[in-house]
């Protein structure tokens, strides 16, 4: 028996990138996975098809997050797909990217980041709680932007800081119901979608790798494997934690090797 056999999961933003890898990994571990997407249904259907070809179970749920209707749409699709089964695992992964430096940030961009990256996960959790089993897992994807001062990511980092605080606080609030609440903080993670971002300017990827203790960029499956640990019974005693899954980015100066 696989370690998540009989469990159910929803992964927001699972049509592509890190969310897709998480959905595939949880399904490979035996969970029935709701593959949420915002607008790219074709990509979500492809994720579902990949899971099913590998022998797993999944269904797609579309909902544009960022307003109250989005959360309603997500749970309408989730309830239909779960057909009365409880929810075991919620992964809040969907997020909009950094909006750029403060000089050019607009109030609209700021509100959008907080609507999708903070308000949506909070109210998705609120709606998920009554559906959760007594072995519930809530995992929200943060970022190392909360501990690394990146000059173009202030509003994004502020939002990720908010979900880390949310996870810490909710862990204490929800523990009595048997629910663990954690955050996972990736560093620079190269996916099928964003690979080009790391390839310009020339040398950028090598520069980022050189800031990382393990000397490479992350891959989506590096993040998915850490999420799978927290989602499993092996992660039962970990709650209120932010798990840095960055290969050790920006830990300190790298000592040149002495050969
Ligand atoms: P991505 O490739 O941009 O994928 C984002 C996913 O979220 C997509 O499935 C997208 O759906 C969905 N989404 C975005 N906005 C949405 C909205 N308003 N409503 C509903 N769905 C929405 O992202 P990623 O690079 O894999 O990142 C995944 C998570 O890791 C995010 O929380 C991100 O902040 C975090 N992270 C990533 C990195 C990195 O280097 N990649 C580093 C640190 C943290 P559609 O496909 O339908 O648009």
PDB file of C-alpha atoms and ligand atoms in Angstrom:
ATOM      1  CA  UNK A   1       0.000   0.000   0.000  1.00  0.00           C
ATOM      2  CA  UNK A   2       1.288   3.459  -0.902  1.00  0.00           C
ATOM      3  CA  UNK A   3       1.651   5.956   1.940  1.00  0.00           C
ATOM      4  CA  UNK A   4      -1.301   8.174   0.963  1.00  0.00           C
ATOM      5  CA  UNK A   5      -3.657   5.404  -0.159  1.00  0.00           C
ATOM      6  CA  UNK A   6      -7.197   6.334   0.823  1.00  0.00           C
ATOM      7  CA  UNK A   7      -6.342  10.023   1.351  1.00  0.00           C
ATOM      8  CA  UNK A   8      -7.653  13.009  -0.572  1.00  0.00           C
ATOM      9  CA  UNK A   9      -5.819  16.198  -1.486  1.00  0.00           C
ATOM     10  CA  UNK A  10      -6.323  19.510  -3.212  1.00  0.00           C
ATOM     11  CA  UNK A  11      -3.376  21.411  -4.665  1.00  0.00           C
ATOM     12  CA  UNK A  12      -4.068  24.976  -5.785  1.00  0.00           C
ATOM     13  CA  UNK A  13      -2.236  26.139  -8.892  1.00  0.00           C
ATOM     14  CA  UNK A  14      -1.486  22.579  -9.979  1.00  0.00           C
ATOM     15  CA  UNK A  15      -1.822  23.149 -13.715  1.00  0.00           C
ATOM     16  CA  UNK A  16       1.899  23.786 -14.031  1.00  0.00           C
ATOM     17  CA  UNK A  17       5.209  24.381 -12.288  1.00  0.00           C
ATOM     18  CA  UNK A  18       5.700  23.429  -8.655  1.00  0.00           C
ATOM     19  CA  UNK A  19       1.978  22.812  -8.037  1.00  0.00           C
ATOM     20  CA  UNK A  20       1.856  20.295 -10.843  1.00  0.00           C
ATOM     21  CA  UNK A  21       4.847  18.413  -9.410  1.00  0.00           C
ATOM     22  CA  UNK A  22       3.179  18.377  -5.970  1.00  0.00           C
ATOM     23  CA  UNK A  23      -0.082  17.022  -7.429  1.00  0.00           C
ATOM     24  CA  UNK A  24       1.794  14.322  -9.340  1.00  0.00           C
ATOM     25  CA  UNK A  25       3.782  13.324  -6.263  1.00  0.00           C
ATOM     26  CA  UNK A  26       0.765  13.135  -3.913  1.00  0.00           C
ATOM     27  CA  UNK A  27      -1.105  11.085  -6.528  1.00  0.00           C
ATOM     28  CA  UNK A  28       1.910   8.782  -6.952  1.00  0.00           C
ATOM     29  CA  UNK A  29       1.750   8.264  -3.184  1.00  0.00           C
ATOM     30  CA  UNK A  30      -1.863   7.101  -3.572  1.00  0.00           C
ATOM     31  CA  UNK A  31      -3.997  10.188  -2.861  1.00  0.00           C
ATOM     32  CA  UNK A  32      -7.009  11.217  -4.924  1.00  0.00           C
ATOM     33  CA  UNK A  33      -5.900  14.713  -6.012  1.00  0.00           C
ATOM     34  CA  UNK A  34      -7.975  17.737  -6.998  1.00  0.00           C
ATOM     35  CA  UNK A  35      -5.836  19.608  -9.537  1.00  0.00           C
ATOM     36  CA  UNK A  36      -6.829  23.253  -9.211  1.00  0.00           C
ATOM     37  CA  UNK A  37      -6.106  25.798 -11.946  1.00  0.00           C
ATOM     38  CA  UNK A  38      -6.901  29.470 -12.499  1.00  0.00           C
ATOM     39  CA  UNK A  39      -7.351  29.919 -16.222  1.00  0.00           C
ATOM     40  CA  UNK A  40      -5.323  27.247 -17.971  1.00  0.00           C
ATOM     41  CA  UNK A  41      -7.734  24.312 -18.125  1.00  0.00           C
ATOM     42  CA  UNK A  42      -5.765  22.574 -20.872  1.00  0.00           C
ATOM     43  CA  UNK A  43      -2.673  22.455 -18.645  1.00  0.00           C
ATOM     44  CA  UNK A  44      -4.729  21.165 -15.683  1.00  0.00           C
ATOM     45  CA  UNK A  45      -6.292  18.469 -17.882  1.00  0.00           C
ATOM     46  CA  UNK A  46      -2.782  17.487 -18.947  1.00  0.00           C
ATOM     47  CA  UNK A  47      -1.721  17.185 -15.286  1.00  0.00           C
ATOM     48  CA  UNK A  48      -4.759  14.978 -14.599  1.00  0.00           C
ATOM     49  CA  UNK A  49      -4.047  12.835 -17.675  1.00  0.00           C
ATOM     50  CA  UNK A  50      -0.392  12.395 -16.635  1.00  0.00           C
ATOM     51  CA  UNK A  51      -1.488  11.278 -13.157  1.00  0.00           C
ATOM     52  CA  UNK A  52      -4.040   8.842 -14.567  1.00  0.00           C
ATOM     53  CA  UNK A  53      -1.555   7.380 -17.075  1.00  0.00           C
ATOM     54  CA  UNK A  54       0.737   6.667 -14.120  1.00  0.00           C
ATOM     55  CA  UNK A  55      -2.099   4.790 -12.372  1.00  0.00           C
ATOM     56  CA  UNK A  56      -3.190   7.598 -10.039  1.00  0.00           C
ATOM     57  CA  UNK A  57      -6.516   9.351  -9.458  1.00  0.00           C
ATOM     58  CA  UNK A  58      -7.193  13.043 -10.039  1.00  0.00           C
ATOM     59  CA  UNK A  59      -9.744  15.524 -11.285  1.00  0.00           C
ATOM     60  CA  UNK A  60      -9.455  19.162 -12.365  1.00  0.00           C
ATOM     61  CA  UNK A  61     -11.130  22.117 -10.615  1.00  0.00           C
ATOM     62  CA  UNK A  62     -11.105  25.598 -12.149  1.00  0.00           C
ATOM     63  CA  UNK A  63     -11.426  28.744 -10.025  1.00  0.00           C
ATOM     64  CA  UNK A  64      -9.859  32.151 -10.508  1.00  0.00           C
ATOM     65  CA  UNK A  65      -8.679  33.079  -6.996  1.00  0.00           C
ATOM     66  CA  UNK A  66      -8.468  36.662  -5.795  1.00  0.00           C
ATOM     67  CA  UNK A  67     -12.122  37.350  -4.974  1.00  0.00           C
ATOM     68  CA  UNK A  68     -14.805  35.638  -2.870  1.00  0.00           C
ATOM     69  CA  UNK A  69     -16.434  33.966  -5.882  1.00  0.00           C
ATOM     70  CA  UNK A  70     -13.168  32.178  -6.612  1.00  0.00           C
ATOM     71  CA  UNK A  71     -13.222  30.379  -3.261  1.00  0.00           C
ATOM     72  CA  UNK A  72     -16.891  29.445  -3.821  1.00  0.00           C
ATOM     73  CA  UNK A  73     -16.040  28.014  -7.255  1.00  0.00           C
ATOM     74  CA  UNK A  74     -13.092  26.051  -5.872  1.00  0.00           C
ATOM     75  CA  UNK A  75     -15.203  24.364  -3.191  1.00  0.00           C
ATOM     76  CA  UNK A  76     -18.116  23.695  -5.544  1.00  0.00           C
ATOM     77  CA  UNK A  77     -15.740  21.753  -7.813  1.00  0.00           C
ATOM     78  CA  UNK A  78     -13.935  20.121  -4.908  1.00  0.00           C
ATOM     79  CA  UNK A  79     -17.145  18.923  -3.246  1.00  0.00           C
ATOM     80  CA  UNK A  80     -18.359  17.467  -6.528  1.00  0.00           C
ATOM     81  CA  UNK A  81     -15.075  15.632  -7.112  1.00  0.00           C
ATOM     82  CA  UNK A  82     -14.766  14.314  -3.538  1.00  0.00           C
ATOM     83  CA  UNK A  83     -18.417  13.143  -3.464  1.00  0.00           C
ATOM     84  CA  UNK A  84     -18.729  13.367   0.315  1.00  0.00           C
ATOM     85  CA  UNK A  85     -15.256  12.109   1.195  1.00  0.00           C
ATOM     86  CA  UNK A  86     -13.361  14.198   3.761  1.00  0.00           C
ATOM     87  CA  UNK A  87     -10.364  16.274   2.727  1.00  0.00           C
ATOM     88  CA  UNK A  88      -7.028  15.157   4.153  1.00  0.00           C
ATOM     89  CA  UNK A  89      -4.458  17.435   2.508  1.00  0.00           C
ATOM     90  CA  UNK A  90      -4.679  21.068   1.403  1.00  0.00           C
ATOM     91  CA  UNK A  91      -1.710  22.574  -0.422  1.00  0.00           C
ATOM     92  CA  UNK A  92      -1.987  26.328  -0.987  1.00  0.00           C
ATOM     93  CA  UNK A  93       0.430  26.754  -3.863  1.00  0.00           C
ATOM     94  CA  UNK A  94      -1.229  29.170  -6.324  1.00  0.00           C
ATOM     95  CA  UNK A  95       0.332  32.627  -6.266  1.00  0.00           C
ATOM     96  CA  UNK A  96       1.038  35.574  -8.482  1.00  0.00           C
ATOM     97  CA  UNK A  97       4.701  36.503  -8.991  1.00  0.00           C
ATOM     98  CA  UNK A  98       6.582  39.535  -7.604  1.00  0.00           C
ATOM     99  CA  UNK A  99       5.404  42.908  -8.941  1.00  0.00           C
ATOM    100  CA  UNK A 100       8.821  44.589  -9.158  1.00  0.00           C
ATOM    101  CA  UNK A 101      10.617  47.390  -7.289  1.00  0.00           C
ATOM    102  CA  UNK A 102       8.772  49.872  -5.066  1.00  0.00           C
ATOM    103  CA  UNK A 103       9.362  52.753  -7.521  1.00  0.00           C
ATOM    104  CA  UNK A 104       7.057  51.167 -10.074  1.00  0.00           C
ATOM    105  CA  UNK A 105       4.658  49.241  -7.800  1.00  0.00           C
ATOM    106  CA  UNK A 106       1.020  50.303  -8.074  1.00  0.00           C
ATOM    107  CA  UNK A 107      -1.750  49.984  -5.462  1.00  0.00           C
ATOM    108  CA  UNK A 108      -3.562  47.649  -7.873  1.00  0.00           C
ATOM    109  CA  UNK A 109      -0.561  45.286  -8.122  1.00  0.00           C
ATOM    110  CA  UNK A 110      -0.123  45.385  -4.346  1.00  0.00           C
ATOM    111  CA  UNK A 111      -3.796  44.553  -3.768  1.00  0.00           C
ATOM    112  CA  UNK A 112      -3.631  41.739  -6.335  1.00  0.00           C
ATOM    113  CA  UNK A 113      -0.619  40.126  -4.623  1.00  0.00           C
ATOM    114  CA  UNK A 114      -2.360  40.237  -1.259  1.00  0.00           C
ATOM    115  CA  UNK A 115      -5.698  39.063  -2.687  1.00  0.00           C
ATOM    116  CA  UNK A 116      -4.252  35.977  -4.414  1.00  0.00           C
ATOM    117  CA  UNK A 117      -1.248  35.160  -2.220  1.00  0.00           C
ATOM    118  CA  UNK A 118      -2.664  35.937   1.262  1.00  0.00           C
ATOM    119  CA  UNK A 119      -6.434  36.420   1.366  1.00  0.00           C
ATOM    120  CA  UNK A 120      -7.201  33.465  -0.895  1.00  0.00           C
ATOM    121  CA  UNK A 121      -5.140  30.896   1.098  1.00  0.00           C
ATOM    122  CA  UNK A 122      -6.659  32.182   4.362  1.00  0.00           C
ATOM    123  CA  UNK A 123     -10.246  31.765   3.160  1.00  0.00           C
ATOM    124  CA  UNK A 124      -9.491  28.515   1.338  1.00  0.00           C
ATOM    125  CA  UNK A 125      -8.276  27.183   4.693  1.00  0.00           C
ATOM    126  CA  UNK A 126     -11.384  28.537   6.439  1.00  0.00           C
ATOM    127  CA  UNK A 127     -13.616  26.663   3.989  1.00  0.00           C
ATOM    128  CA  UNK A 128     -11.450  23.526   4.079  1.00  0.00           C
ATOM    129  CA  UNK A 129     -11.449  23.077   7.872  1.00  0.00           C
ATOM    130  CA  UNK A 130     -15.013  21.685   8.241  1.00  0.00           C
ATOM    131  CA  UNK A 131     -14.263  19.228   5.409  1.00  0.00           C
ATOM    132  CA  UNK A 132     -10.994  18.019   6.925  1.00  0.00           C
ATOM    133  CA  UNK A 133     -10.386  14.663   8.500  1.00  0.00           C
ATOM    134  CA  UNK A 134      -8.789  14.284  11.928  1.00  0.00           C
ATOM    135  CA  UNK A 135      -5.442  13.695  10.178  1.00  0.00           C
ATOM    136  CA  UNK A 136      -5.539  16.925   8.194  1.00  0.00           C
ATOM    137  CA  UNK A 137      -2.516  18.571   6.623  1.00  0.00           C
ATOM    138  CA  UNK A 138      -2.376  22.211   5.536  1.00  0.00           C
ATOM    139  CA  UNK A 139       0.754  23.223   3.658  1.00  0.00           C
ATOM    140  CA  UNK A 140       1.214  26.693   2.178  1.00  0.00           C
ATOM    141  CA  UNK A 141       4.001  27.476  -0.261  1.00  0.00           C
ATOM    142  CA  UNK A 142       6.024  30.475   0.882  1.00  0.00           C
ATOM    143  CA  UNK A 143       9.412  31.626  -0.435  1.00  0.00           C
ATOM    144  CA  UNK A 144      12.935  32.335   0.764  1.00  0.00           C
ATOM    145  CA  UNK A 145      12.044  35.932  -0.142  1.00  0.00           C
ATOM    146  CA  UNK A 146      10.988  36.227   3.531  1.00  0.00           C
ATOM    147  CA  UNK A 147      14.589  35.822   4.725  1.00  0.00           C
ATOM    148  CA  UNK A 148      16.540  37.132   1.709  1.00  0.00           C
ATOM    149  CA  UNK A 149      16.189  40.841   0.936  1.00  0.00           C
ATOM    150  CA  UNK A 150      15.569  40.862  -2.799  1.00  0.00           C
ATOM    151  CA  UNK A 151      15.163  44.449  -3.998  1.00  0.00           C
ATOM    152  CA  UNK A 152      12.481  43.721  -6.580  1.00  0.00           C
ATOM    153  CA  UNK A 153      10.234  41.597  -4.388  1.00  0.00           C
ATOM    154  CA  UNK A 154       9.154  43.653  -1.373  1.00  0.00           C
ATOM    155  CA  UNK A 155       5.367  43.346  -1.706  1.00  0.00           C
ATOM    156  CA  UNK A 156       5.690  39.667  -2.692  1.00  0.00           C
ATOM    157  CA  UNK A 157       7.973  39.008   0.307  1.00  0.00           C
ATOM    158  CA  UNK A 158       5.516  40.837   2.588  1.00  0.00           C
ATOM    159  CA  UNK A 159       2.735  38.543   1.355  1.00  0.00           C
ATOM    160  CA  UNK A 160       4.817  35.398   1.867  1.00  0.00           C
ATOM    161  CA  UNK A 161       5.705  36.640   5.362  1.00  0.00           C
ATOM    162  CA  UNK A 162       1.978  36.875   6.051  1.00  0.00           C
ATOM    163  CA  UNK A 163       1.326  33.239   5.102  1.00  0.00           C
ATOM    164  CA  UNK A 164       4.248  32.070   7.239  1.00  0.00           C
ATOM    165  CA  UNK A 165       2.741  33.927  10.220  1.00  0.00           C
ATOM    166  CA  UNK A 166      -0.676  32.501   9.325  1.00  0.00           C
ATOM    167  CA  UNK A 167       0.723  28.958   9.338  1.00  0.00           C
ATOM    168  CA  UNK A 168       2.422  29.454  12.709  1.00  0.00           C
ATOM    169  CA  UNK A 169      -0.726  30.821  14.317  1.00  0.00           C
ATOM    170  CA  UNK A 170      -3.159  28.363  12.741  1.00  0.00           C
ATOM    171  CA  UNK A 171      -0.973  25.435  13.776  1.00  0.00           C
ATOM    172  CA  UNK A 172      -1.779  26.254  17.387  1.00  0.00           C
ATOM    173  CA  UNK A 173      -5.441  26.940  16.651  1.00  0.00           C
ATOM    174  CA  UNK A 174      -6.067  23.760  14.639  1.00  0.00           C
ATOM    175  CA  UNK A 175      -3.815  21.285  16.434  1.00  0.00           C
ATOM    176  CA  UNK A 176      -6.602  20.086  18.737  1.00  0.00           C
ATOM    177  CA  UNK A 177      -8.514  18.967  15.632  1.00  0.00           C
ATOM    178  CA  UNK A 178      -5.587  16.811  14.531  1.00  0.00           C
ATOM    179  CA  UNK A 179      -4.598  19.195  11.738  1.00  0.00           C
ATOM    180  CA  UNK A 180      -0.965  20.171  11.154  1.00  0.00           C
ATOM    181  CA  UNK A 181      -0.204  23.508   9.494  1.00  0.00           C
ATOM    182  CA  UNK A 182       3.146  24.277   7.902  1.00  0.00           C
ATOM    183  CA  UNK A 183       4.770  26.402   5.222  1.00  0.00           C
ATOM    184  CA  UNK A 184       7.358  25.318   2.663  1.00  0.00           C
ATOM    185  CA  UNK A 185       9.769  27.952   1.383  1.00  0.00           C
ATOM    186  CA  UNK A 186      11.402  27.240  -1.980  1.00  0.00           C
ATOM    187  CA  UNK A 187      14.381  29.169  -3.288  1.00  0.00           C
ATOM    188  CA  UNK A 188      15.096  29.716  -6.972  1.00  0.00           C
ATOM    189  CA  UNK A 189      13.256  26.811  -8.576  1.00  0.00           C
ATOM    190  CA  UNK A 190      13.495  26.177 -12.297  1.00  0.00           C
ATOM    191  CA  UNK A 191      10.304  24.711 -13.747  1.00  0.00           C
ATOM    192  CA  UNK A 192       9.032  23.878 -17.202  1.00  0.00           C
ATOM    193  CA  UNK A 193       7.286  27.277 -17.184  1.00  0.00           C
ATOM    194  CA  UNK A 194       9.872  29.707 -15.837  1.00  0.00           C
ATOM    195  CA  UNK A 195      13.136  28.228 -17.193  1.00  0.00           C
ATOM    196  CA  UNK A 196      13.680  31.171 -19.570  1.00  0.00           C
ATOM    197  CA  UNK A 197      13.619  33.638 -16.641  1.00  0.00           C
ATOM    198  CA  UNK A 198      16.778  32.059 -15.240  1.00  0.00           C
ATOM    199  CA  UNK A 199      18.569  31.954 -18.587  1.00  0.00           C
ATOM    200  CA  UNK A 200      18.717  35.753 -19.066  1.00  0.00           C
ATOM    201  CA  UNK A 201      21.023  37.548 -18.669  1.00  0.00           C
ATOM    202  CA  UNK A 202      23.672  34.956 -19.543  1.00  0.00           C
ATOM    203  CA  UNK A 203      25.314  33.663 -16.365  1.00  0.00           C
ATOM    204  CA  UNK A 204      22.314  34.437 -14.111  1.00  0.00           C
ATOM    205  CA  UNK A 205      21.555  30.788 -13.413  1.00  0.00           C
ATOM    206  CA  UNK A 206      25.192  30.074 -12.523  1.00  0.00           C
ATOM    207  CA  UNK A 207      25.188  33.145 -10.260  1.00  0.00           C
ATOM    208  CA  UNK A 208      22.117  31.894  -8.386  1.00  0.00           C
ATOM    209  CA  UNK A 209      23.587  28.402  -8.161  1.00  0.00           C
ATOM    210  CA  UNK A 210      26.769  29.870  -6.690  1.00  0.00           C
ATOM    211  CA  UNK A 211      24.688  31.412  -3.869  1.00  0.00           C
ATOM    212  CA  UNK A 212      23.280  27.986  -3.024  1.00  0.00           C
ATOM    213  CA  UNK A 213      25.055  25.553  -0.692  1.00  0.00           C
ATOM    214  CA  UNK A 214      24.148  22.588  -2.913  1.00  0.00           C
ATOM    215  CA  UNK A 215      25.332  24.507  -6.000  1.00  0.00           C
ATOM    216  CA  UNK A 216      22.348  24.271  -8.335  1.00  0.00           C
ATOM    217  CA  UNK A 217      18.855  25.661  -8.831  1.00  0.00           C
ATOM    218  CA  UNK A 218      15.890  23.812  -7.379  1.00  0.00           C
ATOM    219  CA  UNK A 219      13.582  21.643  -9.449  1.00  0.00           C
ATOM    220  CA  UNK A 220       9.833  21.321  -8.965  1.00  0.00           C
ATOM    221  CA  UNK A 221      10.229  17.749  -7.683  1.00  0.00           C
ATOM    222  CA  UNK A 222      12.631  18.957  -4.956  1.00  0.00           C
ATOM    223  CA  UNK A 223       9.741  20.979  -3.538  1.00  0.00           C
ATOM    224  CA  UNK A 224       7.126  18.272  -4.161  1.00  0.00           C
ATOM    225  CA  UNK A 225       9.129  15.684  -2.205  1.00  0.00           C
ATOM    226  CA  UNK A 226       9.312  17.962   0.843  1.00  0.00           C
ATOM    227  CA  UNK A 227       5.561  18.642   0.638  1.00  0.00           C
ATOM    228  CA  UNK A 228       4.935  14.894   0.379  1.00  0.00           C
ATOM    229  CA  UNK A 229       6.848  14.359   3.631  1.00  0.00           C
ATOM    230  CA  UNK A 230       4.740  16.931   5.494  1.00  0.00           C
ATOM    231  CA  UNK A 231       1.558  15.475   3.949  1.00  0.00           C
ATOM    232  CA  UNK A 232       2.374  11.942   5.039  1.00  0.00           C
ATOM    233  CA  UNK A 233       2.166  10.189   8.412  1.00  0.00           C
ATOM    234  CA  UNK A 234       5.939  10.716   8.679  1.00  0.00           C
ATOM    235  CA  UNK A 235       5.237  14.455   9.085  1.00  0.00           C
ATOM    236  CA  UNK A 236       2.665  13.989  11.846  1.00  0.00           C
ATOM    237  CA  UNK A 237       4.733  15.690  14.569  1.00  0.00           C
ATOM    238  CA  UNK A 238       5.786  18.734  12.545  1.00  0.00           C
ATOM    239  CA  UNK A 239       3.500  21.753  12.828  1.00  0.00           C
ATOM    240  CA  UNK A 240       3.867  25.516  12.923  1.00  0.00           C
ATOM    241  CA  UNK A 241       7.081  25.204  10.932  1.00  0.00           C
ATOM    242  CA  UNK A 242       8.533  26.906   7.879  1.00  0.00           C
ATOM    243  CA  UNK A 243      10.567  24.309   5.990  1.00  0.00           C
ATOM    244  CA  UNK A 244      13.287  25.918   3.871  1.00  0.00           C
ATOM    245  CA  UNK A 245      13.548  23.870   0.677  1.00  0.00           C
ATOM    246  CA  UNK A 246      16.087  25.894  -1.231  1.00  0.00           C
ATOM    247  CA  UNK A 247      19.249  23.790  -1.295  1.00  0.00           C
ATOM    248  CA  UNK A 248      20.586  26.325   1.209  1.00  0.00           C
ATOM    249  CA  UNK A 249      20.331  29.549  -0.759  1.00  0.00           C
ATOM    250  CA  UNK A 250      22.098  32.568   0.744  1.00  0.00           C
ATOM    251  CA  UNK A 251      23.181  30.810   3.931  1.00  0.00           C
ATOM    252  CA  UNK A 252      26.375  32.830   4.037  1.00  0.00           C
ATOM    253  CA  UNK A 253      29.658  33.233   2.161  1.00  0.00           C
ATOM    254  CA  UNK A 254      30.768  30.187   0.186  1.00  0.00           C
ATOM    255  CA  UNK A 255      34.320  29.150   0.991  1.00  0.00           C
ATOM    256  CA  UNK A 256      36.294  28.525  -2.225  1.00  0.00           C
ATOM    257  CA  UNK A 257      37.340  24.880  -2.446  1.00  0.00           C
ATOM    258  CA  UNK A 258      41.046  24.235  -1.664  1.00  0.00           C
ATOM    259  CA  UNK A 259      42.412  21.689  -4.081  1.00  0.00           C
TER     260      UNK A 259
HETATM  261  P1  LIG B   1       3.649  29.255 -11.708  1.00  0.00           P
HETATM  262  O1  LIG B   1       4.411  28.391 -12.661  1.00  0.00           O
HETATM  263  O2  LIG B   1       3.500  30.706 -12.033  1.00  0.00           O
HETATM  264  O3  LIG B   1       2.205  28.593 -11.495  1.00  0.00           O
HETATM  265  C1  LIG B   1       1.267  29.284 -10.753  1.00  0.00           C
HETATM  266  C2  LIG B   1       0.030  28.418 -10.591  1.00  0.00           C
HETATM  267  O4  LIG B   1      -0.902  29.168  -9.812  1.00  0.00           O
HETATM  268  C3  LIG B   1      -0.649  28.069 -11.887  1.00  0.00           C
HETATM  269  O5  LIG B   1      -1.229  26.795 -11.783  1.00  0.00           O
HETATM  270  C4  LIG B   1      -1.739  29.134 -12.007  1.00  0.00           C
HETATM  271  O6  LIG B   1      -2.921  28.705 -12.694  1.00  0.00           O
HETATM  272  C5  LIG B   1      -2.097  29.362 -10.547  1.00  0.00           C
HETATM  273  N1  LIG B   1      -2.576  30.718 -10.316  1.00  0.00           N
HETATM  274  C6  LIG B   1      -1.871  31.877 -10.399  1.00  0.00           C
HETATM  275  N2  LIG B   1      -2.689  32.918 -10.133  1.00  0.00           N
HETATM  276  C7  LIG B   1      -3.907  32.399  -9.883  1.00  0.00           C
HETATM  277  C8  LIG B   1      -5.185  32.952  -9.569  1.00  0.00           C
HETATM  278  N3  LIG B   1      -5.369  34.272  -9.448  1.00  0.00           N
HETATM  279  N4  LIG B   1      -6.229  32.123  -9.401  1.00  0.00           N
HETATM  280  C9  LIG B   1      -6.073  30.791  -9.528  1.00  0.00           C
HETATM  281  N5  LIG B   1      -4.912  30.199  -9.839  1.00  0.00           N
HETATM  282  C10 LIG B   1      -3.840  31.000 -10.008  1.00  0.00           C
HETATM  283  O7  LIG B   1       4.284  29.214 -10.222  1.00  0.00           O
HETATM  284  P2  LIG B   1       5.532  28.362  -9.622  1.00  0.00           P
HETATM  285  O8  LIG B   1       6.811  29.013 -10.036  1.00  0.00           O
HETATM  286  O9  LIG B   1       5.332  26.910  -9.877  1.00  0.00           O
HETATM  287  O10 LIG B   1       5.357  28.680  -8.062  1.00  0.00           O
HETATM  288  C11 LIG B   1       4.484  27.920  -7.232  1.00  0.00           C
HETATM  289  C12 LIG B   1       4.560  28.443  -5.814  1.00  0.00           C
HETATM  290  O11 LIG B   1       5.913  28.449  -5.347  1.00  0.00           O
HETATM  291  C13 LIG B   1       4.064  29.874  -5.646  1.00  0.00           C
HETATM  292  O12 LIG B   1       3.432  30.014  -4.391  1.00  0.00           O
HETATM  293  C14 LIG B   1       5.342  30.687  -5.676  1.00  0.00           C
HETATM  294  O13 LIG B   1       5.220  31.966  -5.034  1.00  0.00           O
HETATM  295  C15 LIG B   1       6.273  29.763  -4.926  1.00  0.00           C
HETATM  296  N6  LIG B   1       7.701  29.982  -5.200  1.00  0.00           N
HETATM  297  C16 LIG B   1       8.197  29.719  -6.447  1.00  0.00           C
HETATM  298  C17 LIG B   1       9.576  29.920  -6.679  1.00  0.00           C
HETATM  299  C18 LIG B   1      10.190  29.623  -8.025  1.00  0.00           C
HETATM  300  O14 LIG B   1      11.388  29.910  -8.199  1.00  0.00           O
HETATM  301  N7  LIG B   1       9.470  29.060  -8.972  1.00  0.00           N
HETATM  302  C19 LIG B   1      10.388  30.400  -5.649  1.00  0.00           C
HETATM  303  C20 LIG B   1       9.832  30.669  -4.404  1.00  0.00           C
HETATM  304  C21 LIG B   1       8.479  30.453  -4.173  1.00  0.00           C
HETATM  305  P3  LIG B   1      -3.065  28.839 -14.331  1.00  0.00           P
HETATM  306  O15 LIG B   1      -2.031  27.921 -14.917  1.00  0.00           O
HETATM  307  O16 LIG B   1      -4.441  28.389 -14.629  1.00  0.00           O
HETATM  308  O17 LIG B   1      -2.786  30.252 -14.658  1.00  0.00           O
END
